[in-house]
Every structure is written in C-alpha cells, then in structure tokens.
XYZ file of C-alpha atoms in Angstrom:
202
model
C 0.236 0.005 0.009
C 1.151 3.760 -0.158
C -0.258 6.448 1.632
C -0.430 10.026 0.512
C 1.195 11.873 3.307
C 0.965 15.379 1.567
C -1.909 17.876 2.441
C -2.846 18.096 -1.187
C -4.032 15.614 -3.977
C -1.207 13.987 -5.682
C -0.792 11.511 -8.915
C 1.122 8.432 -8.155
C 3.163 6.351 -10.778
C 4.060 2.658 -9.737
C 6.271 0.773 -11.913
C 7.326 -2.929 -11.607
C 10.729 -3.509 -12.969
C 13.422 -6.377 -12.572
C 14.453 -9.326 -14.720
C 11.244 -11.327 -13.906
C 8.951 -8.402 -14.516
C 7.804 -9.790 -17.911
C 6.652 -12.820 -15.970
C 4.817 -10.910 -13.489
C 1.901 -8.324 -13.063
C 0.745 -5.322 -11.055
C -2.760 -4.887 -10.015
C -4.550 -1.676 -8.667
C -7.423 -2.207 -6.115
C -9.903 0.341 -7.047
C -12.401 1.859 -4.466
C -15.204 -0.683 -5.501
C -12.757 -3.305 -4.176
C -11.797 -4.751 -7.750
C -8.327 -5.472 -8.942
C -7.315 -3.780 -12.329
C -4.519 -5.713 -14.022
C -1.651 -4.014 -15.446
C -0.015 -6.689 -17.194
C 1.704 -5.846 -20.443
C 1.169 -1.957 -19.785
C 4.692 -1.251 -20.687
C 7.614 -3.200 -22.499
C 9.520 -5.343 -19.948
C 7.738 -3.747 -17.110
C 4.391 -2.966 -15.723
C 3.221 0.620 -14.931
C 0.205 2.267 -12.947
C -0.027 5.722 -14.275
C -1.987 8.734 -12.929
C -3.437 7.197 -10.003
C -5.035 10.080 -7.852
C -4.813 10.078 -4.316
C -6.215 12.654 -2.024
C -4.677 14.015 1.090
C -4.313 10.982 3.747
C -5.835 8.534 1.155
C -4.292 5.073 0.875
C -3.646 3.284 -2.386
C -3.760 -0.597 -2.183
C -1.882 -2.653 -5.258
C -0.843 -6.232 -5.619
C 2.396 -7.917 -7.219
C 1.268 -11.375 -8.627
C 3.187 -14.124 -10.420
C 1.977 -16.613 -12.806
C 1.324 -20.056 -11.411
C 3.533 -21.531 -14.227
C 6.514 -19.154 -13.262
C 6.009 -20.391 -9.357
C 6.294 -23.819 -10.244
C 9.566 -23.686 -12.419
C 11.255 -20.946 -10.006
C 14.093 -22.544 -8.189
C 14.629 -19.240 -5.934
C 12.051 -16.484 -4.696
C 11.209 -14.310 -7.671
C 12.734 -10.821 -7.499
C 11.266 -7.500 -8.506
C 11.494 -3.809 -7.709
C 8.878 -1.343 -7.224
C 9.636 2.353 -8.524
C 7.052 4.673 -6.872
C 7.014 8.566 -7.727
C 4.394 11.127 -7.117
C 3.589 14.530 -8.413
C 1.145 17.293 -7.326
C -2.235 16.812 -8.879
C -2.744 18.867 -11.950
C -5.720 19.626 -14.129
C -3.516 18.995 -17.351
C -3.244 15.216 -16.264
C -5.915 12.603 -16.395
C -6.773 11.137 -13.016
C -7.213 7.168 -12.728
C -9.567 5.482 -12.173
C -11.987 7.094 -14.720
C -13.022 3.796 -16.440
C -16.640 4.227 -15.809
C -19.115 6.987 -16.482
C -19.814 7.669 -12.933
C -15.940 8.161 -12.345
C -15.453 10.382 -15.453
C -12.525 12.810 -15.403
C -13.453 16.525 -15.935
C -12.530 18.308 -19.321
C -12.808 22.138 -19.268
C -13.844 24.035 -22.315
C -10.549 25.472 -24.111
C -7.978 23.132 -22.390
C -6.454 19.884 -22.747
C -5.281 16.735 -20.917
C -2.591 14.261 -21.042
C -3.751 10.844 -20.503
C -2.910 7.159 -20.971
C -4.679 3.917 -22.275
C -2.840 1.912 -19.818
C -3.262 -0.994 -19.239
C -4.057 -2.595 -22.569
C -8.067 -2.429 -22.760
C -8.071 0.548 -20.784
C -11.090 3.078 -21.341
C -11.096 6.692 -20.389
C -14.427 8.758 -19.374
C -14.243 12.387 -19.696
C -17.206 14.910 -18.618
C -17.138 18.171 -20.385
C -17.337 21.451 -18.564
C -18.904 24.311 -20.671
C -20.838 27.488 -19.786
C -23.496 26.722 -22.416
C -24.243 24.437 -25.548
C -21.632 25.211 -28.207
C -20.135 23.876 -31.321
C -16.644 22.457 -30.623
C -13.911 20.222 -31.711
C -12.612 17.143 -29.870
C -9.067 16.417 -31.041
C -7.044 13.438 -29.885
C -3.426 13.025 -30.785
C -1.377 10.022 -29.948
C 1.310 7.458 -31.092
C -0.852 4.781 -29.744
C -0.678 1.698 -32.224
C -4.457 1.288 -32.570
C -7.415 2.714 -33.901
C -9.243 5.157 -31.333
C -13.028 4.877 -30.736
C -14.608 8.163 -29.396
C -18.188 7.645 -28.083
C -20.113 10.854 -27.208
C -23.118 10.427 -24.970
C -25.639 13.059 -23.467
C -27.723 12.122 -20.412
C -26.718 8.595 -20.571
C -27.845 8.289 -24.246
C -25.197 7.994 -27.292
C -24.902 10.807 -29.730
C -22.347 9.617 -31.988
C -19.254 7.165 -32.430
C -16.115 7.986 -34.333
C -13.180 5.879 -34.964
C -10.053 6.628 -36.531
C -6.321 6.327 -36.095
C -4.758 9.562 -34.477
C -5.089 12.292 -34.930
C -8.584 11.620 -34.205
C -10.944 14.788 -35.015
C -14.592 15.249 -33.930
C -16.706 18.269 -34.330
C -20.287 18.366 -32.701
C -22.449 20.585 -30.630
C -21.689 19.900 -26.983
C -23.647 20.671 -23.577
C -22.117 20.885 -20.370
C -22.315 17.289 -18.632
C -21.676 15.274 -21.918
C -19.363 12.613 -21.550
C -16.856 10.954 -24.012
C -15.448 7.598 -23.847
C -11.976 7.160 -25.217
C -10.487 3.529 -26.021
C -8.484 1.585 -28.359
C -10.386 -0.728 -30.940
C -7.454 -2.944 -31.853
C -5.091 -2.911 -28.597
C -1.369 -3.948 -29.694
C 0.018 -5.391 -26.532
C 3.119 -3.626 -24.838
C 2.933 -0.702 -26.956
C 5.753 1.574 -27.006
C 3.912 4.751 -26.300
C 0.661 4.849 -24.445
C 0.188 8.514 -23.972
C -2.358 10.759 -25.707
C -3.509 14.445 -25.693
C -7.240 15.129 -25.685
C -8.243 18.826 -26.439
C -11.669 20.720 -26.546
C -11.572 24.007 -28.462
C -13.338 26.049 -31.113
C -13.451 24.534 -34.607
C-alpha cells in the first residue's frame, strides 16, 4: 500500500521492474474493491499511471506471479517497485476513470494528457461548458491502434467516431456530456501509451 502524506492531492506512478518483471503483473485495487490488472502495460515492465490520491488517502496494489512461473522457479522471484508522485494537475488524467460515474473532467478550451494503460483501458471524460456550443474534440497520440470516441448525453449515445490518431470530432456539446475513449484493436506492450485530448473552438 502507499499513503499520500501530503496535504494536497497527488498523482502516483508505480512501476514494476526487474529481470522477472515480464513474468509478473501489477494490479491496482480500485475503490469498489476490484483489481485492475496492468499486465503488458509497458515493454519489459508493468506501470500504473496517474492514480489520484487525496490527502491522507491510501492506495492498495498487488504484485502477482503466474502459477507456471512459481512452479519452475528455483529461487524467490525478485522484483523492484519504483514509486513516484507529483502534485495533482488539471493537465493530467486522473485514474480511475474507466466508468461514466468516475469520469474525469475536461474544461472548455483546455487539454489533458492521458494514458491508455493497461491494454484495454477505457477513459471517460465529462465536459464542462458554460452553454451548449459547437466544439472540436481532438485526440493526438502515437498509440498503435484505432481510437474509438463515443459521445453521450444524459446517458444516451450521440455518435461514435473511430479513426487512427489524430482523431478529430466536431459536434454541438453541452455541459455534462461525456466522451469515452478507447483503443479498438489494442497492440500488447505498446511503446507509447500516452495521448493528448483537447476541446477547442473549430
């Protein structure tokens, strides 16, 4: 477990490294008590990115080894955890945001940096606007996959757009609308998992 001892929210990065790391996986225990598996989240390593911790909040995670590795291991399987934290910033996606109920906020005329991590990750954003306006939503990334962007309003789908990056979607947006971003055909262990999502005038 990892405790935020600061007096302000932080974003935590946890990396699992070592010669046995490719045979291991790291999992984050979300607030619902479910484990989210970060196996194959990075080449030769496993990485939890942008896990948000409020002041005094505790983060629980697990390091797991495949049963096949345990059977053939003649010595204890070694690993190293590298943990770093940074002050929370509105410019970074905050995990977990894999459900509409935990959607991260995206303010008009701003952008955020996020990660499709682990493979199969889904990111939700809730738009903050002063009124219903015409806007362009742009996603830039080097992800080796086709991106899927689903625009919803009041829980009902408006439109689904799929394209390789850069993905550009223009529509009339209202405050409270949500967008769901995911990879359609995920490539395991991508070299770059980061993306930039921006909401701006057309």
